[in-house]
PDB file of C-alpha atoms in Angstrom:
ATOM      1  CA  UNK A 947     -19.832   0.442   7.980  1.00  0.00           C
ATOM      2  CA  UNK A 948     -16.959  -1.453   6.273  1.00  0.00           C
ATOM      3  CA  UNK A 949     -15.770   0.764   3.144  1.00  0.00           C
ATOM      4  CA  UNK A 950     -13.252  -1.977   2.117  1.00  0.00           C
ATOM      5  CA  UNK A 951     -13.971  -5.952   3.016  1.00  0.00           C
ATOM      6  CA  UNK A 952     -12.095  -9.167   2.463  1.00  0.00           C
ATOM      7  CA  UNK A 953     -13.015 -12.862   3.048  1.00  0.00           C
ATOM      8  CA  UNK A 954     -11.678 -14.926   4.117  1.00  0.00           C
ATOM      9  CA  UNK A 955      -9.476 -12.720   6.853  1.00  0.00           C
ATOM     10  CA  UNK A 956      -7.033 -15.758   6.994  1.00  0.00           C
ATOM     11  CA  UNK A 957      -6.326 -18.837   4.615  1.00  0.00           C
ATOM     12  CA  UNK A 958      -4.490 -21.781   5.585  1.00  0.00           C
ATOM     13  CA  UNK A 959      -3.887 -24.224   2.830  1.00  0.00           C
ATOM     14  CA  UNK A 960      -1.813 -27.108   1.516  1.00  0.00           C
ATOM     15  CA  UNK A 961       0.644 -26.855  -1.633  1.00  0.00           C
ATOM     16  CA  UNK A 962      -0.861 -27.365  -4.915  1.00  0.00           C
ATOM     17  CA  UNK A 963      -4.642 -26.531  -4.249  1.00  0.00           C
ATOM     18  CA  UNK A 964      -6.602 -23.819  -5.795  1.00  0.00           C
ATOM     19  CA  UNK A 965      -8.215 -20.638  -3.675  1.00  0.00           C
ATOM     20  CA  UNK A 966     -10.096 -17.621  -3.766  1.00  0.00           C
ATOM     21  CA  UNK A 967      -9.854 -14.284  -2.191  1.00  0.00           C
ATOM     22  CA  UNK A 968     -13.015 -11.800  -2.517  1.00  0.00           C
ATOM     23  CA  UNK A 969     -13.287  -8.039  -2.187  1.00  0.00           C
ATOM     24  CA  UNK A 970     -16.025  -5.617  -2.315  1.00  0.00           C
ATOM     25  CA  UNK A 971     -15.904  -1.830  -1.331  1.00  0.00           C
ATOM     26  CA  UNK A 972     -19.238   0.048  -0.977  1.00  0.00           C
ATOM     27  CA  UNK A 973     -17.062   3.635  -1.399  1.00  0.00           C
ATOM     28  CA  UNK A 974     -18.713   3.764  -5.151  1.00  0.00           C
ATOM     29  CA  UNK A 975     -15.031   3.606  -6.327  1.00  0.00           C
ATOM     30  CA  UNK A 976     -14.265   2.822  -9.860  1.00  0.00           C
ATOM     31  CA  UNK A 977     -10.988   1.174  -9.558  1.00  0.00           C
ATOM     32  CA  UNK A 978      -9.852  -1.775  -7.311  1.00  0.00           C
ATOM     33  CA  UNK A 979      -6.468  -3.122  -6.526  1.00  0.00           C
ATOM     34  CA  UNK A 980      -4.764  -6.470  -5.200  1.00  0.00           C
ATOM     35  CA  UNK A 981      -1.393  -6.071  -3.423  1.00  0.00           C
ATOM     36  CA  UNK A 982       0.795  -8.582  -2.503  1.00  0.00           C
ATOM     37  CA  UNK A 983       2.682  -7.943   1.602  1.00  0.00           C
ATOM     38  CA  UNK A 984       5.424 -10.213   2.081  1.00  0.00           C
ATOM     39  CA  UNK A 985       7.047 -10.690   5.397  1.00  0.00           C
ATOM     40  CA  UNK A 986       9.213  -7.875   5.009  1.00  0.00           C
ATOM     41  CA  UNK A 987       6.667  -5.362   4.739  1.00  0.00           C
ATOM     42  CA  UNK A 988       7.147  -4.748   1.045  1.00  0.00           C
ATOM     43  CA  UNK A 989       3.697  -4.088  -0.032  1.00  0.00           C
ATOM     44  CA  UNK A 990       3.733  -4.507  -4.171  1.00  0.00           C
ATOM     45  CA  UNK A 991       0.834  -3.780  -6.893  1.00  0.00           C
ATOM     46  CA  UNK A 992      -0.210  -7.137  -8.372  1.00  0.00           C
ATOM     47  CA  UNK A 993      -3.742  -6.389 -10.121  1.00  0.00           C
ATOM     48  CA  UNK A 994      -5.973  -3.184 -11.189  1.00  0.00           C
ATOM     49  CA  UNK A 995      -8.939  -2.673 -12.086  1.00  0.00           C
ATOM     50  CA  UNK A 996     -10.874   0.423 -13.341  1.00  0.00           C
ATOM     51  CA  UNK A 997     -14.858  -0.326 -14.241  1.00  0.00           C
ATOM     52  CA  UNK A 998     -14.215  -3.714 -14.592  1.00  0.00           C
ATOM     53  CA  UNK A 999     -11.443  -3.213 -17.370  1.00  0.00           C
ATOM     54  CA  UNK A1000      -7.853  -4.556 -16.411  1.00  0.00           C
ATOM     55  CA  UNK A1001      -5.535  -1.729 -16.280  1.00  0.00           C
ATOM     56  CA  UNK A1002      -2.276  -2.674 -14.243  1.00  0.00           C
ATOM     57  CA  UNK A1003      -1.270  -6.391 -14.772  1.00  0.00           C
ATOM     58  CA  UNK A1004       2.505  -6.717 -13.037  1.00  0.00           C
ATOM     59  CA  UNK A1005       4.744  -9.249 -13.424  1.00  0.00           C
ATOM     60  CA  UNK A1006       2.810 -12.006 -11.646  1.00  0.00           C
ATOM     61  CA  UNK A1007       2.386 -15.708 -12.384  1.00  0.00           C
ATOM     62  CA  UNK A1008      -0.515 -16.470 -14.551  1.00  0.00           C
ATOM     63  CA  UNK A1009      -1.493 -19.316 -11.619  1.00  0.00           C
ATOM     64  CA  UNK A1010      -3.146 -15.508 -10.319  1.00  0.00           C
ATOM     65  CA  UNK A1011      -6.041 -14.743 -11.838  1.00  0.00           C
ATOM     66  CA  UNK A1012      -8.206 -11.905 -10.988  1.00  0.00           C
ATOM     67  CA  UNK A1013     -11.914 -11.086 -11.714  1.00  0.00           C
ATOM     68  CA  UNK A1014     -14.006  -7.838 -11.397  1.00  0.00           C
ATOM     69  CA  UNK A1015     -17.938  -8.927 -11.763  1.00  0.00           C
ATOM     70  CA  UNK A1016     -18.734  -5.457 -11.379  1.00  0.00           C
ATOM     71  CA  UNK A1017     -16.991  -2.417  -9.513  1.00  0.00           C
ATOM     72  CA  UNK A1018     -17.659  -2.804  -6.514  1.00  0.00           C
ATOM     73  CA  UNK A1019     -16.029  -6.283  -6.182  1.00  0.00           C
ATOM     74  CA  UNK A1020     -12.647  -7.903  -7.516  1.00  0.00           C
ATOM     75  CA  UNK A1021     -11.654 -11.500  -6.734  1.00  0.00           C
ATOM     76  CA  UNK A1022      -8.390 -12.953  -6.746  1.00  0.00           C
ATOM     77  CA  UNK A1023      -7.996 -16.676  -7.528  1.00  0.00           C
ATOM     78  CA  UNK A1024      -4.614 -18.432  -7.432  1.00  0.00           C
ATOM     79  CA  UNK A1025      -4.309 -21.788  -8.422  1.00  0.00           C
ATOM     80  CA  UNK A1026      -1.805 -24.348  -7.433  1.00  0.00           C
ATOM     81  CA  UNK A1027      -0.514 -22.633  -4.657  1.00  0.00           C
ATOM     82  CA  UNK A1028       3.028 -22.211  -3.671  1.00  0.00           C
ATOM     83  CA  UNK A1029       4.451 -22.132  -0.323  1.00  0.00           C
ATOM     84  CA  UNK A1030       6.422 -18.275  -1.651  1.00  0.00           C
ATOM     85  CA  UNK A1031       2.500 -17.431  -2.321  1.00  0.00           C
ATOM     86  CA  UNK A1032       2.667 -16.921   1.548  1.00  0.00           C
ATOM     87  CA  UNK A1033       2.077 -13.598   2.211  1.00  0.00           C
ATOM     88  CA  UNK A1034      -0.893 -10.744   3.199  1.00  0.00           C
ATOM     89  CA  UNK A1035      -3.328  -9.666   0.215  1.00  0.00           C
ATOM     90  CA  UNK A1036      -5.111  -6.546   0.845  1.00  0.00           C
ATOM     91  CA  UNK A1037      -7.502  -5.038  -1.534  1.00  0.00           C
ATOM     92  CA  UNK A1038      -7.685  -1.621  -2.099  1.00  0.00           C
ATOM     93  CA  UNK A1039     -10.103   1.096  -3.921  1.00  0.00           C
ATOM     94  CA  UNK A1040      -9.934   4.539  -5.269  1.00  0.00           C
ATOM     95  CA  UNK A1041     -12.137   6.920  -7.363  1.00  0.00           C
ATOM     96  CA  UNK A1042     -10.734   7.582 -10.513  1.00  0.00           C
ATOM     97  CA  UNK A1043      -7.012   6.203 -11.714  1.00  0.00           C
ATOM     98  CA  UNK A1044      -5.174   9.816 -11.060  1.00  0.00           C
ATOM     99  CA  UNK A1045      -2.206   9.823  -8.824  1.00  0.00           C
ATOM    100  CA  UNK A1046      -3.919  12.368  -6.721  1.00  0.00           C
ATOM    101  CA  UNK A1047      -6.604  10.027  -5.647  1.00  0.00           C
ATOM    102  CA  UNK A1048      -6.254   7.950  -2.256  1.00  0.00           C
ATOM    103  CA  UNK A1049      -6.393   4.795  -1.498  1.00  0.00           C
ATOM    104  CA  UNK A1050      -8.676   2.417   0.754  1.00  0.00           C
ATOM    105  CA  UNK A1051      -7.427  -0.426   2.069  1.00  0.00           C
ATOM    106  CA  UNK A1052      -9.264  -3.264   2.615  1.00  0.00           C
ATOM    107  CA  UNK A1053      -8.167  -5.696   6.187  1.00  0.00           C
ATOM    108  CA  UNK A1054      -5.596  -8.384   4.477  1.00  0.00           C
ATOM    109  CA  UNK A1055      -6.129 -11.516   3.947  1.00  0.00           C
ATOM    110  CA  UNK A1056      -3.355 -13.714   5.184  1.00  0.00           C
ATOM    111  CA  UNK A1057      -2.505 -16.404   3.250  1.00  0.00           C
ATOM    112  CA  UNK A1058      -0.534 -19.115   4.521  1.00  0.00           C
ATOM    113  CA  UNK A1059       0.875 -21.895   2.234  1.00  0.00           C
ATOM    114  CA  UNK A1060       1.940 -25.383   3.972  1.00  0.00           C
TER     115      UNK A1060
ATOM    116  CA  UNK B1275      17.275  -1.524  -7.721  1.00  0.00           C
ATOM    117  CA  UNK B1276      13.974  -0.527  -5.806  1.00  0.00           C
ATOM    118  CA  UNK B1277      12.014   1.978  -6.908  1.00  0.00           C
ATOM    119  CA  UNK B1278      11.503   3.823  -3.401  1.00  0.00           C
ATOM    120  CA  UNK B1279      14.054   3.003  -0.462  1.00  0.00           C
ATOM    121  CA  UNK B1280      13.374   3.239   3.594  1.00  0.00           C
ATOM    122  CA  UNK B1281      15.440   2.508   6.505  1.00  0.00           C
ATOM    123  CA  UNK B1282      13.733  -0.547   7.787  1.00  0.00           C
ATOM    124  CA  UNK B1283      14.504   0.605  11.481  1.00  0.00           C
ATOM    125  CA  UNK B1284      13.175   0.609  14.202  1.00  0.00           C
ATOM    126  CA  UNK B1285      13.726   3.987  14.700  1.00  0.00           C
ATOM    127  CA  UNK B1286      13.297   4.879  18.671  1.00  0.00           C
ATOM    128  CA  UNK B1287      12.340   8.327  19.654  1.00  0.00           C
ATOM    129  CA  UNK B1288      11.183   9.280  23.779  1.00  0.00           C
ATOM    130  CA  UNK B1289       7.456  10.661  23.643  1.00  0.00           C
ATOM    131  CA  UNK B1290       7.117  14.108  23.011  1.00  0.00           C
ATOM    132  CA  UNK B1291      10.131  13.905  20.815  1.00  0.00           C
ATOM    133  CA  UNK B1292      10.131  14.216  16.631  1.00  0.00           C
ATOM    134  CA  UNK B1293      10.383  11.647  15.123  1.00  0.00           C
ATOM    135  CA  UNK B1294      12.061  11.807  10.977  1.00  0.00           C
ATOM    136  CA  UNK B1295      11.150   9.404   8.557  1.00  0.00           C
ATOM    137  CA  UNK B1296      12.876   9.482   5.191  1.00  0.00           C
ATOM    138  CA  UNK B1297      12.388   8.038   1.765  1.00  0.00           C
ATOM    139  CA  UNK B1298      14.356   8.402  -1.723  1.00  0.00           C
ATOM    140  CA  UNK B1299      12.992   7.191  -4.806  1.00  0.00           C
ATOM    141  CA  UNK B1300      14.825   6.138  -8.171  1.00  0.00           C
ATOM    142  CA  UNK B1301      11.596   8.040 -11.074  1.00  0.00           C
ATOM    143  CA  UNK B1302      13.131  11.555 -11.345  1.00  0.00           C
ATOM    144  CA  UNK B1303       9.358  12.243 -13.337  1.00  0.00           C
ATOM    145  CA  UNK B1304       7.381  10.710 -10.117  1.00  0.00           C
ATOM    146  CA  UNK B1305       4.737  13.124  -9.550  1.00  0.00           C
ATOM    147  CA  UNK B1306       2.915  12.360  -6.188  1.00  0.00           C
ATOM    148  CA  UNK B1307       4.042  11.333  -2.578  1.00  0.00           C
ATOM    149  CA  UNK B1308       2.476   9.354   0.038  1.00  0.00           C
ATOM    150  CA  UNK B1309       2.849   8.365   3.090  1.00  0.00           C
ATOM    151  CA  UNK B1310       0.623   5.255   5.173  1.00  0.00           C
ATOM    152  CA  UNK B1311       0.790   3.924   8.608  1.00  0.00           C
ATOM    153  CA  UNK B1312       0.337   0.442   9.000  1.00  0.00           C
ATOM    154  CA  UNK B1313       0.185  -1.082  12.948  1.00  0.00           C
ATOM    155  CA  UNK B1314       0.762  -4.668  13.759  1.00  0.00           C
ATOM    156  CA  UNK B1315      -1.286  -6.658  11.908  1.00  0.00           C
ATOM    157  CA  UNK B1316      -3.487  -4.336  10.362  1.00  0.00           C
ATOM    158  CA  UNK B1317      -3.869  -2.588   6.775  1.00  0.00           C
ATOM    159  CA  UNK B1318      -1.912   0.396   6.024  1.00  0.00           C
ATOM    160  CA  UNK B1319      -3.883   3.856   6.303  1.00  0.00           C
ATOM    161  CA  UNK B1320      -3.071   7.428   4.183  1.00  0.00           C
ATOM    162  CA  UNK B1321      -1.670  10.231   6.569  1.00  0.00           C
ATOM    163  CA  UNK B1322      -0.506  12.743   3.968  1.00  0.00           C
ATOM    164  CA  UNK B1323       0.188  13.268   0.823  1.00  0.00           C
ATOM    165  CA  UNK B1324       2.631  15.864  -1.164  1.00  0.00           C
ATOM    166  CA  UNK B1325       2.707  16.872  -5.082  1.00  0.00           C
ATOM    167  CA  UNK B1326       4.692  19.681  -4.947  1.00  0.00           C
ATOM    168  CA  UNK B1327       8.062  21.178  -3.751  1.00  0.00           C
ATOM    169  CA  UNK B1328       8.411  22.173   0.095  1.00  0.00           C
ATOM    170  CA  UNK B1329       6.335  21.413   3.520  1.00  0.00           C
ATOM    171  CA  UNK B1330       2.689  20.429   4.044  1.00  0.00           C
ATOM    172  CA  UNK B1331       1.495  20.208   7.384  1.00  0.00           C
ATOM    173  CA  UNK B1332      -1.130  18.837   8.848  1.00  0.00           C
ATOM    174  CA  UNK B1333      -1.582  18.396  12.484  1.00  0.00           C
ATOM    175  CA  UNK B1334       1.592  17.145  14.074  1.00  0.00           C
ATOM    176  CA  UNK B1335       2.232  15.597  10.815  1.00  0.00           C
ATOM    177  CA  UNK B1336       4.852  17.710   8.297  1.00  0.00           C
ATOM    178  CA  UNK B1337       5.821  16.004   4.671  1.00  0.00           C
ATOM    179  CA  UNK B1338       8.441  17.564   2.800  1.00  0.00           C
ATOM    180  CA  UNK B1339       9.353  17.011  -0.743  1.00  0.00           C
ATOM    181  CA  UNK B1340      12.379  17.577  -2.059  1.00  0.00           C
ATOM    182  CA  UNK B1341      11.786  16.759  -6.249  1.00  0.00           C
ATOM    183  CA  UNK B1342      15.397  17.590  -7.107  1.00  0.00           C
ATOM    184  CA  UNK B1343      17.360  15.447  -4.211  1.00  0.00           C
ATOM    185  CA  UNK B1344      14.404  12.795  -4.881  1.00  0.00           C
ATOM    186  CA  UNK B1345      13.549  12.698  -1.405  1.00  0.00           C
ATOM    187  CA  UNK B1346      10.433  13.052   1.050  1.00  0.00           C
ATOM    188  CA  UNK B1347      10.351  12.722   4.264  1.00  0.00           C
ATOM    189  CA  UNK B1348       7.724  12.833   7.380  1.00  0.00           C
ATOM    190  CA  UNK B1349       8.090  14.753  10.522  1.00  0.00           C
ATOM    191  CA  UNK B1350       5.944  13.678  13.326  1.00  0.00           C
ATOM    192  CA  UNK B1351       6.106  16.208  16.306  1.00  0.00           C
ATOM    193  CA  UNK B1352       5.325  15.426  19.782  1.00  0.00           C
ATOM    194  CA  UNK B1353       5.524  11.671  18.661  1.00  0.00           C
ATOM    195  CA  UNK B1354       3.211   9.696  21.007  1.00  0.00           C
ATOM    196  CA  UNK B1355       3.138   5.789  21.884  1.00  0.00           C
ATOM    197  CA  UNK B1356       0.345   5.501  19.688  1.00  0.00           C
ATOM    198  CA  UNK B1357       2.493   6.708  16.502  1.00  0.00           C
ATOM    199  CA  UNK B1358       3.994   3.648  17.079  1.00  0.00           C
ATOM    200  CA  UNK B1359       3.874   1.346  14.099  1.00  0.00           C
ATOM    201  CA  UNK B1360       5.116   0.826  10.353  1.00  0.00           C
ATOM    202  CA  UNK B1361       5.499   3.969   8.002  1.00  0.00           C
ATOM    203  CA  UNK B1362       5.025   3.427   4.341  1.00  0.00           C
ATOM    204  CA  UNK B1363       6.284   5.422   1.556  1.00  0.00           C
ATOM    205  CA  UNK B1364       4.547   5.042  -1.631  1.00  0.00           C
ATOM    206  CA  UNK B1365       5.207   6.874  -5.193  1.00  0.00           C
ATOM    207  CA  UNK B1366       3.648   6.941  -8.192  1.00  0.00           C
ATOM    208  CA  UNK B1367       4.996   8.142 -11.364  1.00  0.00           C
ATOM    209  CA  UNK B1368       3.221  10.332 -14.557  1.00  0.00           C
ATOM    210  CA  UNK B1369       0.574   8.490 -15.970  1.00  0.00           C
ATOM    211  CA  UNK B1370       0.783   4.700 -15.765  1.00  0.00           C
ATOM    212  CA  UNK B1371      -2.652   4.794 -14.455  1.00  0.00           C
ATOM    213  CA  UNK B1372      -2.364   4.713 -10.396  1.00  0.00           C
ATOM    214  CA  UNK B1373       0.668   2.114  -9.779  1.00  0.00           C
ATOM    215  CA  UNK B1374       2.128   3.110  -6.805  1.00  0.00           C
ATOM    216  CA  UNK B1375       5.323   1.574  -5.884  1.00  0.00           C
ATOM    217  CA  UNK B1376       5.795   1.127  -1.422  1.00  0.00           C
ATOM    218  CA  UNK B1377       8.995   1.250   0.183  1.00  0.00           C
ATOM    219  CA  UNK B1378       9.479  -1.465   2.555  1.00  0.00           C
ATOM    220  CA  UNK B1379       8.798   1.029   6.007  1.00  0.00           C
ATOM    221  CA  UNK B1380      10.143   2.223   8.907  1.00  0.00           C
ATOM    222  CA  UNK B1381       9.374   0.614  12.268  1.00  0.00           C
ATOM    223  CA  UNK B1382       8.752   3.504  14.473  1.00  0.00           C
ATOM    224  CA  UNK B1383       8.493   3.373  18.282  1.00  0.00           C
ATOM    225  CA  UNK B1384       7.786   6.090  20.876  1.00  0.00           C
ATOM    226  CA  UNK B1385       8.477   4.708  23.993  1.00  0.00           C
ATOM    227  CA  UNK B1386       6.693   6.102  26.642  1.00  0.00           C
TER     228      UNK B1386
END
């Protein structure tokens, strides 16, 4: 049973189009993350969402967009893509928006930007 | 400057060994520690977690926190080729909802 799931697992694209990420976790968490992994490792908060309400929203381009339908799901679209979008996205989930509370990761998505 | 600092590594320890992992952070009000293992090409995974001064064990894993030096590290004893990967530390201050900031990781491998 997949607690955290991502589709597509890889994404190859060309400059300048527009694509979608998706993300659903069956946990029965409330709050849902996106996090940008760059080659280096450096894994940095981009998105959150707790019961569908934006809560973090970093310093990202607005050509990110994220969406929460309901809880159990957050999409990330990015439009005109850029080739330093190239990196892994991994959703994540947690109950509640305490520092105490862990977090699932879901499997990356890697995006790659040509 | 980052927010939470690793040595990239690799750090290279014989099995059986222990193997130290350290991490500083900048927040001097950061309030809970963390630490994830992420292998080759997978997502990262929670091992511990520390909130308060001193040691926490669990298993052949020990965190230690250190509030006043900012500093925690991760002790892994008997280290085994399958500790092998990426070490993550991640921080998150008071409030501000549950932003964790990473550190970049430390390669670790046990060589057998």
């Amino acid at each position: 049973d997949t607690a955290v799931s991502q589709t597509p697992k890889y994404l190859v694209t060309q400059m300048g189009n527009d694509k979608s990420i998706k993300c659903e976790q069956n946990l029965g968490h409330d709050t849902m993350y996106w996090y940008k992994q760059d080659s280096k490792k450096f894994l940095k908060i981009m998105f959150s969402y707790n019961n569908k309400e934006l809560i973090i929203n970093e310093t990202v381009p607005n050509r990110f967009s994220p969406k929460s339908p309901d809880k159990a799901h957050l999409n990330l679209h990015i439009n005109s893509l850029e080739l330093g979008d190239s990196a892994v996205y991994f959703c994540a989930s947690s109950q509640g928006v305490r520092g105490t509370d862990t977090q699932y990761f879901g499997p990356g998505t890697r995006l790659t930007v040509l | 400057q980052k927010e939470v600092e690793q040595n990239s590594g690799p750090l290279s320890v014989p099995e059986g060994a222990i193997a130290s992992l350290n991490c500083t952070y900048s927040d001097r009000v950061s309030q809970s520690f963390f630490w994830y293992r992420q292998y080759s090409g997978k997502s990262p995974e929670l091992i511990m977690s520390i909130y308060s001064n001193g040691d926490k064990e669990d298993g052949r894993f020990t965190a230690q926190l250190n509030k006043a030096s900012q500093y925690v590290s991760l002790l892994i004893r008997d280290s085994q080729p399958s500790d092998s990967a990426t070490y993550l530390c991640a921080v998150k201050g008071w409030g501000n909802f549950n932003k964790f900031y990473f550190g970049s990781g430390t390669k670790l491998n046990v060589k057998p």
